Coordinates of N, CA and C and ligand atoms in Angstrom, one line a residue:
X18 N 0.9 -1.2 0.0 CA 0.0 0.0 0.0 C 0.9 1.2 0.0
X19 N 0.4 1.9 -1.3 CA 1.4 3.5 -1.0 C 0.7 4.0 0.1
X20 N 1.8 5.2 0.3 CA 1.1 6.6 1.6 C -0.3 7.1 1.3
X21 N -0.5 7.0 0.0 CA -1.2 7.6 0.0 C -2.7 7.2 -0.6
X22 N -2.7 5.6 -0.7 CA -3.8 4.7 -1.2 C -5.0 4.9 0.2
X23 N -6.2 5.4 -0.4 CA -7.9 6.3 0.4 C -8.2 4.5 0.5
X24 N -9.1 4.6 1.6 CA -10.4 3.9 1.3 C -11.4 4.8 1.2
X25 N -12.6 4.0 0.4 CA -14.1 4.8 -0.1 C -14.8 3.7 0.7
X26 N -16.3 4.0 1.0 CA -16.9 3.2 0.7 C -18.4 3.9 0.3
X27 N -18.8 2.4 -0.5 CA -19.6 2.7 -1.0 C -20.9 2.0 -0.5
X28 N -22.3 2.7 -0.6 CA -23.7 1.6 0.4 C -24.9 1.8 -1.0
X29 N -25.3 0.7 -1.5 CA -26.2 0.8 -2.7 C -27.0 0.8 -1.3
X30 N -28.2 1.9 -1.6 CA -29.0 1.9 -0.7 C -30.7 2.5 -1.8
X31 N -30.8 1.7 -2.9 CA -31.8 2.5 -4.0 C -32.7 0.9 -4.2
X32 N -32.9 0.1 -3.2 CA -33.6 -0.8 -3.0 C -35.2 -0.8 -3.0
X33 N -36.4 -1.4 -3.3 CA -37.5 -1.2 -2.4 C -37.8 -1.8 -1.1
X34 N -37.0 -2.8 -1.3 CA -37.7 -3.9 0.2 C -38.5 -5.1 0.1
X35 N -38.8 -5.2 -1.0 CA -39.8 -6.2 -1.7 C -40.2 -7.4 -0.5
X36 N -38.9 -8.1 -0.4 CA -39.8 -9.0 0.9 C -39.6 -8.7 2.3
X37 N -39.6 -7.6 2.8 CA -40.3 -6.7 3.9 C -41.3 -6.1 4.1
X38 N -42.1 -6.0 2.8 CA -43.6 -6.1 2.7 C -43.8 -4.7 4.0
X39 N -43.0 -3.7 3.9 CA -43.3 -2.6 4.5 C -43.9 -1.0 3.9
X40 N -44.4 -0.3 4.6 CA -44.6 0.9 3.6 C -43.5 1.5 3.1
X41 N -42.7 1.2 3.2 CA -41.5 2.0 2.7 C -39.9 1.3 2.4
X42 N -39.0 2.0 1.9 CA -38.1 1.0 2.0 C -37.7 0.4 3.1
X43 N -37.2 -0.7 2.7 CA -36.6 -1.0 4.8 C -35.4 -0.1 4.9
X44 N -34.6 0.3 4.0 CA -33.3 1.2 5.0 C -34.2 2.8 5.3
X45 N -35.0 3.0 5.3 CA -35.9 3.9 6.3 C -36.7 3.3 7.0
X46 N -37.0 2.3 7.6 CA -37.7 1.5 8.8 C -36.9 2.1 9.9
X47 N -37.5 2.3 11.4 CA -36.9 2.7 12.4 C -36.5 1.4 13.2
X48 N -35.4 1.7 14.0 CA -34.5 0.4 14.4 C -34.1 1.2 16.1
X49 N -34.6 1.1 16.8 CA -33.5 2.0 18.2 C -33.6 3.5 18.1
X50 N -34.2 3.6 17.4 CA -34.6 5.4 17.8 C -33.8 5.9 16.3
X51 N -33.4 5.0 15.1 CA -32.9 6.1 14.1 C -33.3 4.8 12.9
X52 N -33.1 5.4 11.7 CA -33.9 4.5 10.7 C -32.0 3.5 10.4
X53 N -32.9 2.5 9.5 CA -31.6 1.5 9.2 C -30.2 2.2 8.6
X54 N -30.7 3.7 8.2 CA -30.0 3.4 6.9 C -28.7 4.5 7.7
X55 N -29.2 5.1 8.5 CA -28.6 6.2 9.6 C -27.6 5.2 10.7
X56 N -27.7 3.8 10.7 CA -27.5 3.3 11.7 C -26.1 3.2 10.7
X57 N -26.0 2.3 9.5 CA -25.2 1.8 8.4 C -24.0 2.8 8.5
X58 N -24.6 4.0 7.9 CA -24.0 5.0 7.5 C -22.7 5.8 9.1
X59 N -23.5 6.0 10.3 CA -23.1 6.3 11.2 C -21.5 5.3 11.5
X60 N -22.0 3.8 11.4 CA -21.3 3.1 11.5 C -19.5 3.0 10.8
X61 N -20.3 3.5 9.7 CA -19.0 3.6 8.9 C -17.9 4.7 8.9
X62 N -19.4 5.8 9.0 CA -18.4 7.2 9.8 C -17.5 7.2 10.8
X63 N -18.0 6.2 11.6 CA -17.3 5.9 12.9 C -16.0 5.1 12.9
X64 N -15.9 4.5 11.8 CA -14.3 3.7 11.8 C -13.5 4.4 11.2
X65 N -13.8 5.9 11.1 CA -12.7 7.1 10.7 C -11.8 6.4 9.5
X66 N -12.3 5.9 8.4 CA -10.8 5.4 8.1 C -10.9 5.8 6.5
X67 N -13.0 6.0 6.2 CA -13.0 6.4 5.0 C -12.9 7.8 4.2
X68 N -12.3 8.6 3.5 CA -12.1 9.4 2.6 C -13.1 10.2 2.4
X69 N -14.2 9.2 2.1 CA -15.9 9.4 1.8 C -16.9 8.1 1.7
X70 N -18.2 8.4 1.9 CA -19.0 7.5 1.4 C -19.9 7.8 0.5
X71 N -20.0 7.2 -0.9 CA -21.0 7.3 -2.0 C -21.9 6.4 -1.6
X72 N -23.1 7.2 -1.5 CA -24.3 6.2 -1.5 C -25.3 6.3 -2.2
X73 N -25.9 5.7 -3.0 CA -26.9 5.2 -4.0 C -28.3 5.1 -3.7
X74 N -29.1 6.3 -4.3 CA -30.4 6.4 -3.7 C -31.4 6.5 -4.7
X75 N -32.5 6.1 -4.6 CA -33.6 5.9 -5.5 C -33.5 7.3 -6.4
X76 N -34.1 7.8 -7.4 CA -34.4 9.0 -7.6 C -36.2 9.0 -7.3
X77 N -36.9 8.4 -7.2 CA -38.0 8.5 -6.2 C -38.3 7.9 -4.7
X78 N -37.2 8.6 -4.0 CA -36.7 8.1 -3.0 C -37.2 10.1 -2.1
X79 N -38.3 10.2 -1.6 CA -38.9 11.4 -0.7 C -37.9 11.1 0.7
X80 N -37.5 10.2 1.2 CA -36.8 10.1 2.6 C -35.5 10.3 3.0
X81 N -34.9 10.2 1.8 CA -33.4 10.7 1.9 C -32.6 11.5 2.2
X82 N -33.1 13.2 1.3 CA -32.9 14.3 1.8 C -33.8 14.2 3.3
X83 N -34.3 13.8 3.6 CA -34.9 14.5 5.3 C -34.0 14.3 6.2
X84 N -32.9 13.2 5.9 CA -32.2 12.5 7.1 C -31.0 13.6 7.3
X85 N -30.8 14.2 8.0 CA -29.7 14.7 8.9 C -28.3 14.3 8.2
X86 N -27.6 13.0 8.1 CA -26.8 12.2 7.6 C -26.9 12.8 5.8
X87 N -27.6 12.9 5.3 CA -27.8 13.3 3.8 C -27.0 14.5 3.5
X88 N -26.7 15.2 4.3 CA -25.7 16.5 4.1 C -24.8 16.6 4.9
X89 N -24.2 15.2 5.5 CA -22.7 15.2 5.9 C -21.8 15.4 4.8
X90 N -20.6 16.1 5.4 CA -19.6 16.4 4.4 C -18.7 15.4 4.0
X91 N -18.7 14.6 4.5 CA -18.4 13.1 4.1 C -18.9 11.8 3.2
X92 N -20.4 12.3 2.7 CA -21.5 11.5 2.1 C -21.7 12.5 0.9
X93 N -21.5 11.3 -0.3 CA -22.3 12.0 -1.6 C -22.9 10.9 -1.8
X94 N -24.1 11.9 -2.5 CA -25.4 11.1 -3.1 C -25.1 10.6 -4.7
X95 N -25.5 9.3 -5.0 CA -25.5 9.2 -6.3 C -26.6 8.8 -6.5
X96 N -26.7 8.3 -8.2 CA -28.3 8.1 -8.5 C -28.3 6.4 -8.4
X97 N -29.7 6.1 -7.8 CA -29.5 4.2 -7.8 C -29.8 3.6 -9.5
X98 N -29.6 2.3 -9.3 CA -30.1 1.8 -10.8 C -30.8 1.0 -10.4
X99 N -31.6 -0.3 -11.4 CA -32.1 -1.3 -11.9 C -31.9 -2.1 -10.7
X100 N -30.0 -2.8 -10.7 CA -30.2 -3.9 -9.9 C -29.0 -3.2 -9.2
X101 N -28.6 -4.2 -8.3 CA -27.8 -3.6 -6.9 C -26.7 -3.4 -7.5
X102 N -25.9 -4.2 -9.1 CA -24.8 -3.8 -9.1 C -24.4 -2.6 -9.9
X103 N -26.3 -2.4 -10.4 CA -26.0 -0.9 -11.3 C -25.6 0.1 -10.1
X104 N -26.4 0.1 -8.9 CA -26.8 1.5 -7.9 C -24.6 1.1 -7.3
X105 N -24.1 0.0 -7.4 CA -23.5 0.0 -7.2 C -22.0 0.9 -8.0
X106 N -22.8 0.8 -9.0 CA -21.3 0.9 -10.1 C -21.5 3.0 -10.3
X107 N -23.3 3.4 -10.3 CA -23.2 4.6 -10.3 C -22.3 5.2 -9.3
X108 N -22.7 4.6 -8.2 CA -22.0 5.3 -7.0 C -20.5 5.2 -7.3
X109 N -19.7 4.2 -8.0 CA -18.1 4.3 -7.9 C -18.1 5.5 -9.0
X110 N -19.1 5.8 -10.0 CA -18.8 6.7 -10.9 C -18.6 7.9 -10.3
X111 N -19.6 8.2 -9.3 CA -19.8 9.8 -8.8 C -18.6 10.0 -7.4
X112 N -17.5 8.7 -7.5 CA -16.0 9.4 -7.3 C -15.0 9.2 -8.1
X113 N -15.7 9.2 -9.3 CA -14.6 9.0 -10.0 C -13.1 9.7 -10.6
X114 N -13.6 11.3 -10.2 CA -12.6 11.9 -9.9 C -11.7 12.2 -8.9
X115 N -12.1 11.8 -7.6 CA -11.4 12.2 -6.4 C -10.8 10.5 -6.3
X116 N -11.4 8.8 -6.6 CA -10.7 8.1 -6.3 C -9.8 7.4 -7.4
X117 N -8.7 7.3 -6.8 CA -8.0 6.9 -7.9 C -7.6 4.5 -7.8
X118 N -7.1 4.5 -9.2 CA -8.0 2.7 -9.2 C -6.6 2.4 -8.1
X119 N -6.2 2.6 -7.5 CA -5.5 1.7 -6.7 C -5.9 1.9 -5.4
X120 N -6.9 2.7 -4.8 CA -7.7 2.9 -4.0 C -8.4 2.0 -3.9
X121 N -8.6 1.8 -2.2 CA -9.6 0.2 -1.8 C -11.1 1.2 -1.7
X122 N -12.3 0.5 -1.8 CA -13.5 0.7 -2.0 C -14.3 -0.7 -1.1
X123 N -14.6 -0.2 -0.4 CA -15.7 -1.3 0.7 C -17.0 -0.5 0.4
X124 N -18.0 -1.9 -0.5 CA -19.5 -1.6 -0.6 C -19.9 -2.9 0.4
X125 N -20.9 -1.8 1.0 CA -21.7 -2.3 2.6 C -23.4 -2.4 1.8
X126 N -24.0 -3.0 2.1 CA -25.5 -3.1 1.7 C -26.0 -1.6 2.8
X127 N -26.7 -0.4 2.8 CA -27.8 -0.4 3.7 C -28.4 -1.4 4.4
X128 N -28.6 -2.4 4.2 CA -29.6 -3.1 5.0 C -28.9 -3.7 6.0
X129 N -27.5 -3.8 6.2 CA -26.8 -4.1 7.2 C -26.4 -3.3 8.6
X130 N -27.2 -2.9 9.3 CA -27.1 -2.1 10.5 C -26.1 -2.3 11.2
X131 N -25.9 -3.7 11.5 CA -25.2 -3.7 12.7 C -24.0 -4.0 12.4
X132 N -23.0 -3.7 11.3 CA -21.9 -3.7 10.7 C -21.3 -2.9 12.4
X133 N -19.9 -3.4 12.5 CA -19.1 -2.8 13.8 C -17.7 -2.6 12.6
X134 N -17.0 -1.7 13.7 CA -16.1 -0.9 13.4 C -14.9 -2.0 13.4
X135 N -14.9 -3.2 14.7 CA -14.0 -4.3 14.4 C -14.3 -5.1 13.1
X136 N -15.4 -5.5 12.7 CA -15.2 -6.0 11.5 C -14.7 -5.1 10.6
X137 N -14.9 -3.7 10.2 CA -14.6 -3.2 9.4 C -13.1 -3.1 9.1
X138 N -12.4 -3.1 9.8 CA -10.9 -2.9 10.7 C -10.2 -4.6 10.3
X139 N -11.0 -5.4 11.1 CA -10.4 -6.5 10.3 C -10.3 -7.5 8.8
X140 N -11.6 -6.7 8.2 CA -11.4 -6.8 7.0 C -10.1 -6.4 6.1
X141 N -10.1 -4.7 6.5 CA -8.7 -3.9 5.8 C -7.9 -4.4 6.5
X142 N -7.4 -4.9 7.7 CA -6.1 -5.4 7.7 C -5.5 -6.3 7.6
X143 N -6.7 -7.5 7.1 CA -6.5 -8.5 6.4 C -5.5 -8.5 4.8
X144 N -6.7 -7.8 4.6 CA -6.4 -7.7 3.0 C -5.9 -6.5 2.3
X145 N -5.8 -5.5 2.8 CA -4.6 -4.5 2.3 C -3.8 -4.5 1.6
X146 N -2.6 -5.9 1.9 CA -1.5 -6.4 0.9 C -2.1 -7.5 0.1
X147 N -3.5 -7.7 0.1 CA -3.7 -8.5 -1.2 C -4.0 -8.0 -2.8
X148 N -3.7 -9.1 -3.7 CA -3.7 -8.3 -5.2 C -5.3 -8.1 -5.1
X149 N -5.9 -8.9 -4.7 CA -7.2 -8.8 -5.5 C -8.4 -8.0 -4.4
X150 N -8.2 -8.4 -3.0 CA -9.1 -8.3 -1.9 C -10.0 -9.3 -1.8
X151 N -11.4 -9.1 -1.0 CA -12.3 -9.7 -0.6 C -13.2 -9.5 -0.1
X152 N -14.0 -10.2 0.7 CA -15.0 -10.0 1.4 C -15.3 -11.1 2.5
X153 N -16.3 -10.2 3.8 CA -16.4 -10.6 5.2 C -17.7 -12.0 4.5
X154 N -17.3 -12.8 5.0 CA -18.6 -14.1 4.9 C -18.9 -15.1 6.3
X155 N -19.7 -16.3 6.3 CA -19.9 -16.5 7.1 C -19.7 -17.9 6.6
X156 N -19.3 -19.3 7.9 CA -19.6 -20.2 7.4 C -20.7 -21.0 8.1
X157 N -21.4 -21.9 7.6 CA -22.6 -22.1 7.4 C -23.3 -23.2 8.7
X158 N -23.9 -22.8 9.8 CA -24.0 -24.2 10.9 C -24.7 -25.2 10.3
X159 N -26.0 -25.0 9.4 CA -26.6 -26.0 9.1 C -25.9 -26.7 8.0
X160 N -26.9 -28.1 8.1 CA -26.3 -29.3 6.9 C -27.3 -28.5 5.4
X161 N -26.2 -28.3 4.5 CA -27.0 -27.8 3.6 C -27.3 -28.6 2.4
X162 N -28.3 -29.0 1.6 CA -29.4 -30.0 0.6 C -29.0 -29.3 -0.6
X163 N -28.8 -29.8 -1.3 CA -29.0 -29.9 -3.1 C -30.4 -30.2 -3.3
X164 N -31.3 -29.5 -3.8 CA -32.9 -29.9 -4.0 C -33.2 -29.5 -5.3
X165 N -33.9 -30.5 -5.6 CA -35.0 -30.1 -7.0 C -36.2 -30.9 -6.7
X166 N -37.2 -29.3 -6.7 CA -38.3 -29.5 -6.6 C -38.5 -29.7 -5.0
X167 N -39.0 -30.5 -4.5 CA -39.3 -31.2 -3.3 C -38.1 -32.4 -2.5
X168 N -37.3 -32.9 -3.6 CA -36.6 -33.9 -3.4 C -34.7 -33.5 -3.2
X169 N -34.0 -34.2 -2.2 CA -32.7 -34.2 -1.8 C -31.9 -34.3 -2.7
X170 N -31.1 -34.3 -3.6 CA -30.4 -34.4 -4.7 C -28.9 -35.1 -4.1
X171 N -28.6 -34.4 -3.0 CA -27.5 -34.4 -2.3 C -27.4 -33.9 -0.8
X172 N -25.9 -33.7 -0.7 CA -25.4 -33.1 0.4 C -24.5 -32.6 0.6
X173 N -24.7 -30.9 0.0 CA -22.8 -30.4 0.0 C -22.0 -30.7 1.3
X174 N -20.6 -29.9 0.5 CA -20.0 -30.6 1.6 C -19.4 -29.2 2.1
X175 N -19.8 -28.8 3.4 CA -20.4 -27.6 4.0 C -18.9 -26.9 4.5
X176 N -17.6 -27.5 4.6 CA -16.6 -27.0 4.4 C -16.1 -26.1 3.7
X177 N -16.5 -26.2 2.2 CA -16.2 -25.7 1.4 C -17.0 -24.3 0.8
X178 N -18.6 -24.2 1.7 CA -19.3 -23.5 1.7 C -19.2 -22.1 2.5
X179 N -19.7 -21.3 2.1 CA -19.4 -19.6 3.0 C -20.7 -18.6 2.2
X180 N -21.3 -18.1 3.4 CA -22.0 -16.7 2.9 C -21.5 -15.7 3.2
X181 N -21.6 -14.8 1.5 CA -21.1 -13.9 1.6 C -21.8 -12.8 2.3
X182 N -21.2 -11.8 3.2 CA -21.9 -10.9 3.9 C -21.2 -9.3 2.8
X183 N -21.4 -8.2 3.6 CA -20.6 -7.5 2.9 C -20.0 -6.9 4.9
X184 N -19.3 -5.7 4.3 CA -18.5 -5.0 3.1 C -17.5 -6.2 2.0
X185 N -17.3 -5.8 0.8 CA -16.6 -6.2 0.4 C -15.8 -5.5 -0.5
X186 N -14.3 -5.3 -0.1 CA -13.6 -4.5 -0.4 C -12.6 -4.7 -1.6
X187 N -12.3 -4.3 -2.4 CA -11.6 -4.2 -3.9 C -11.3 -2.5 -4.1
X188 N -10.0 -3.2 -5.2 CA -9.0 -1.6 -5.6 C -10.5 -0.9 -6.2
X189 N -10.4 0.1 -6.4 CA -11.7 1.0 -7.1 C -11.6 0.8 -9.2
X190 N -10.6 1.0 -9.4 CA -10.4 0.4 -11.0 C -10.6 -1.3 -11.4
X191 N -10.1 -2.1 -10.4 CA -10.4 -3.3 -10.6 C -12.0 -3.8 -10.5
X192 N -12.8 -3.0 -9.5 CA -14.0 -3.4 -9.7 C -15.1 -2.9 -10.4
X193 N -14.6 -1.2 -10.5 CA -15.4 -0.7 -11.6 C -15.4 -1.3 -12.9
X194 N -13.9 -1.7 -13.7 CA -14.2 -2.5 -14.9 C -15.0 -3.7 -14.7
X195 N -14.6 -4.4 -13.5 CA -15.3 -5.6 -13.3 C -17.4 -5.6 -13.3
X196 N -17.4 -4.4 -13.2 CA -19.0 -4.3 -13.0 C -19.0 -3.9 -14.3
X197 N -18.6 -2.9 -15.2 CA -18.8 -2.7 -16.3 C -18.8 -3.6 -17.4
X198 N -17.7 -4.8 -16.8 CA -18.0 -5.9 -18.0 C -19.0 -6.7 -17.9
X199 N -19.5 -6.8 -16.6 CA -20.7 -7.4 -16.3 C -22.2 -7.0 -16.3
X200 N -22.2 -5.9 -17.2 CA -23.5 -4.7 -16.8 C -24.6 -5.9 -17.2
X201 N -25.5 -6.1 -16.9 CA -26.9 -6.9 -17.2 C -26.8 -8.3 -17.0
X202 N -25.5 -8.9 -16.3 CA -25.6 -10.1 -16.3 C -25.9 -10.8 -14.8
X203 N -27.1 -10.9 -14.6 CA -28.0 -11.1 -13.6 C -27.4 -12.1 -12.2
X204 N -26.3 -12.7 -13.0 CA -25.9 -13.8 -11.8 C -24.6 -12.9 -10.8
X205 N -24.5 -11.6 -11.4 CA -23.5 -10.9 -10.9 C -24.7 -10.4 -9.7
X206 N -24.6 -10.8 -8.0 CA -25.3 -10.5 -7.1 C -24.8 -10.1 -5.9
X207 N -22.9 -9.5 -6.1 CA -22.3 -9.1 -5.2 C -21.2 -8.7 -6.1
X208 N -20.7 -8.0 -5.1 CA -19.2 -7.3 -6.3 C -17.7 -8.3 -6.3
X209 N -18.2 -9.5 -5.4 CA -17.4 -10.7 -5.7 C -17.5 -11.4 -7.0
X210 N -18.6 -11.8 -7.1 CA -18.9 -12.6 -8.5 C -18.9 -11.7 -9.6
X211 N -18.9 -9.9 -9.6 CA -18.3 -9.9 -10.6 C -16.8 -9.8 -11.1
X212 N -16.1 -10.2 -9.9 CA -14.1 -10.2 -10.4 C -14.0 -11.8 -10.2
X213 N -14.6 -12.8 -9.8 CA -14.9 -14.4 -9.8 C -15.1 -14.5 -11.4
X214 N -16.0 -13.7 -12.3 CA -16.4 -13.8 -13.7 C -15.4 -13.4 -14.9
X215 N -14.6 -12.7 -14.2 CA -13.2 -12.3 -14.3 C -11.9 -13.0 -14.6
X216 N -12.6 -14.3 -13.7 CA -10.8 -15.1 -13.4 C -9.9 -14.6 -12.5
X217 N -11.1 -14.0 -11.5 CA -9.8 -13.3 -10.7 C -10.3 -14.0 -8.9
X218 N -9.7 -14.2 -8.1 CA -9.8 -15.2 -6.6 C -10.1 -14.3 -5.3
X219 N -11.0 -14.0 -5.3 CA -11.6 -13.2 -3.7 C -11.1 -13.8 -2.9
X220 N -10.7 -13.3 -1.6 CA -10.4 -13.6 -0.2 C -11.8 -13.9 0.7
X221 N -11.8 -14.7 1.4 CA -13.3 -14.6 2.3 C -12.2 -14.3 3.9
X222 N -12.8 -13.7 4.9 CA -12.2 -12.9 6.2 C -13.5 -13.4 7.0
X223 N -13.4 -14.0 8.2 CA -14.7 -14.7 8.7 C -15.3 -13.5 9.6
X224 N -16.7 -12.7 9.2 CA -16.8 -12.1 9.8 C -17.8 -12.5 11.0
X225 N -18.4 -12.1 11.6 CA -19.3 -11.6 12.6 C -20.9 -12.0 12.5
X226 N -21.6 -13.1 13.0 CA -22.7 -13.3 12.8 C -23.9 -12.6 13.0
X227 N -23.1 -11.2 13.8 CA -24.8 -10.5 14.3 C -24.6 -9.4 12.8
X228 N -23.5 -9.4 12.3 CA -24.0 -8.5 11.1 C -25.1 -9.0 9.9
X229 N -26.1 -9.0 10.4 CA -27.2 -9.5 9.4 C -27.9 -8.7 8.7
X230 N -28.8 -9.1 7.6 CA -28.9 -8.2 6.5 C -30.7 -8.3 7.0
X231 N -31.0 -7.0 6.8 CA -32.4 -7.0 7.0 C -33.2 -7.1 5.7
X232 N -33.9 -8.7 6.0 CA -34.7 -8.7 4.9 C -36.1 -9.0 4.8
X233 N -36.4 -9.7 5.8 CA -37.6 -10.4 5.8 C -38.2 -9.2 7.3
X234 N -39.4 -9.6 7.5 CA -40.1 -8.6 8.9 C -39.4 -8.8 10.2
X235 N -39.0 -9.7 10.8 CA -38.4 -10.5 11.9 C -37.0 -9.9 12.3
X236 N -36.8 -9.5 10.6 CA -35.0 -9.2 11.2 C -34.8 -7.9 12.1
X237 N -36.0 -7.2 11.9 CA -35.8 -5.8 12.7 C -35.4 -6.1 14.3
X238 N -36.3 -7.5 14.7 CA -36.0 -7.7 16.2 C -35.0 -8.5 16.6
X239 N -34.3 -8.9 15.2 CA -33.3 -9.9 15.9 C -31.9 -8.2 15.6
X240 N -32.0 -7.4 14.9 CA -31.1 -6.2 14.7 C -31.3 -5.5 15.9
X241 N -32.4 -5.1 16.6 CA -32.3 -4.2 17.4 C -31.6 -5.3 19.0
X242 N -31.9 -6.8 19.1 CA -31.6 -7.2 19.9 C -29.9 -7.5 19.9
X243 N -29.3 -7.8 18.4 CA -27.8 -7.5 18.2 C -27.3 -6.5 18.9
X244 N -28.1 -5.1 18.5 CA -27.6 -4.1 19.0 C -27.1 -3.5 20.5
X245 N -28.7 -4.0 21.1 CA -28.5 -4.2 22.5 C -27.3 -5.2 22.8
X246 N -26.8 -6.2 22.6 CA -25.5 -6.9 22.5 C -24.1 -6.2 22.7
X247 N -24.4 -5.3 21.5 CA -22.8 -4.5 20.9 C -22.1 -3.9 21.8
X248 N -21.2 -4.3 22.7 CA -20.4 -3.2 23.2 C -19.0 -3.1 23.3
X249 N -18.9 -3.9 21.8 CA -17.6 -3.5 21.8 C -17.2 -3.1 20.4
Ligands
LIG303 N1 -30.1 -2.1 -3.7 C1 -29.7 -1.0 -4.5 N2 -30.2 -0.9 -5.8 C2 -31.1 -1.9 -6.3 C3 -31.4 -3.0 -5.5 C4 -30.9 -3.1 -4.2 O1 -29.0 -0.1 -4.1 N3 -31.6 -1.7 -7.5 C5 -29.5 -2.2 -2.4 C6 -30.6 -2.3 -1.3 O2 -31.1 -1.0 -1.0 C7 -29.9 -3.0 -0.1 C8 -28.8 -3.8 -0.8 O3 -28.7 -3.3 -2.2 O4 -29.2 -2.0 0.7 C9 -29.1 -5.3 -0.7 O5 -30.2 -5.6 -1.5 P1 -31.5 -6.3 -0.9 O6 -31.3 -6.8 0.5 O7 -32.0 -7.3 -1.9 O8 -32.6 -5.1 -0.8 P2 -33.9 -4.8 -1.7 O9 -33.6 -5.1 -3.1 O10 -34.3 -3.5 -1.3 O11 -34.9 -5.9 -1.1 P3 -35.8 -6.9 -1.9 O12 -34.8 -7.8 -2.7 O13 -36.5 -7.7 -0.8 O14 -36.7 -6.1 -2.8
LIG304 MG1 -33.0 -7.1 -3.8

């Protein structure tokens, strides 16, 4: 790492929520007295380490400008897209001047609240000196099934398995080409698999099980009860 290689990060946050089945998006759902997306964003503020954060917001998105957070001098707004890795790739564009490609870039989901400042921390100093980087994942308690249809196919072999969580962090030129050569290609559903499509080998860093991604209604109380957890 030169002296003078930034981290960014970046939070596609231009989602609807579809299976949250709420009135609104879920990273504006309230969680602990502030919405999800305040909690995300605060978080990352707080591990002092980023340059800036681009984040990615609907353009019919009424809740965004309200938030306090919206006109930190540390946060630029970009416009969201289609699928997560468009709202993803806008956002690397609208720093495309200030970051340069040998700069690391950690994209965090919004929907991850309870991201902590030690995962964040052990991610980059994991992977720092790697060519390619990576991302925080988990590995799997349950026995996991190969199925078709109704019926067992199999039985992976659960060693070799890992969910990906985010942030996951890459130079800023290596992943922006990497999303650009992948624009519309549907199976690209993290910014791993698009440098995996590449030929190129992500790192997985075992992160943190309470950082969970809010998706379904339930997760709000298993997030706020992480929270209550957090003290360190
Ligand atoms: N996201 C985005 N742009 C999109 C789709 C998703 O920025 N076009 C963001 C979401 O806001 C979220 C993150 O990507 O922070 C992870 O996506 P997901 O959990 O799937 O959120 P949603 O797409 O909003 O939820 P759902 O799939 O249930 O509709
Ligand atoms: Mg989605």
């Amino acid at each position: 790492m030169t002296p003078t290689t930034k981290f960014w990060a970046v939070v596609p946050a231009a989602g609807v929520g579809k299976r949250m089945n709420a009135d609104r998006p879920k990273q504006y759902l309230e969680l602990a007295g502030k919405t999800v997306i305040e909690h995300t964003l605060l978080r990352l503020l707080s591990a002092e380490v980023f340059a800036a954060i681009a984040v990615a917001i609907s353009s019919e998105d009424p809740y965004w400008p309200e938030l306090e957070v919206s006109s930190h001098h540390q946060v630029i707004t970009a416009p969201g897209g289609k699928e997560r890795a468009d709202s993803v790739l806008s956002a690397l564009s609208a720093i495309r001047d200030v970051a340069a490609d040998e700069d690391w870039v950690l994209v965090h989901d919004a929907a991850r609240p309870c991201l902590t400042a030690a995962d964040i921390h052990l991610l980059i100093n994991t992977l720092v000196n790697d060519e390619v980087g990576g991302i925080l994942a988990l590995s799997s308690h349950d026995t996991l099934k190969n199925v078709q249809g109704q019926t067992i196919l199999g039985t992976l072999d659960r060693s070799h398995i890992w969910r990906a969580l985010t942030p996951q962090m890459f130079r800023y030129g290596m992943l922006k080409n990497a999303l650009e050569s992948g624009q519309g290609n549907l199976a690209i559903t993290d910014e791993a698999s698009a440098l995996e499509i590449q030929g190129l080998q992500p790192k997985i860093v075992e992160g943190r099980p309470d950082n969970i991604k809010i998706t379904r209604p339930e997760d709000l109380a298993l997030a706020q009860f992480y929270m209550g957890q957090q003290h360190d």
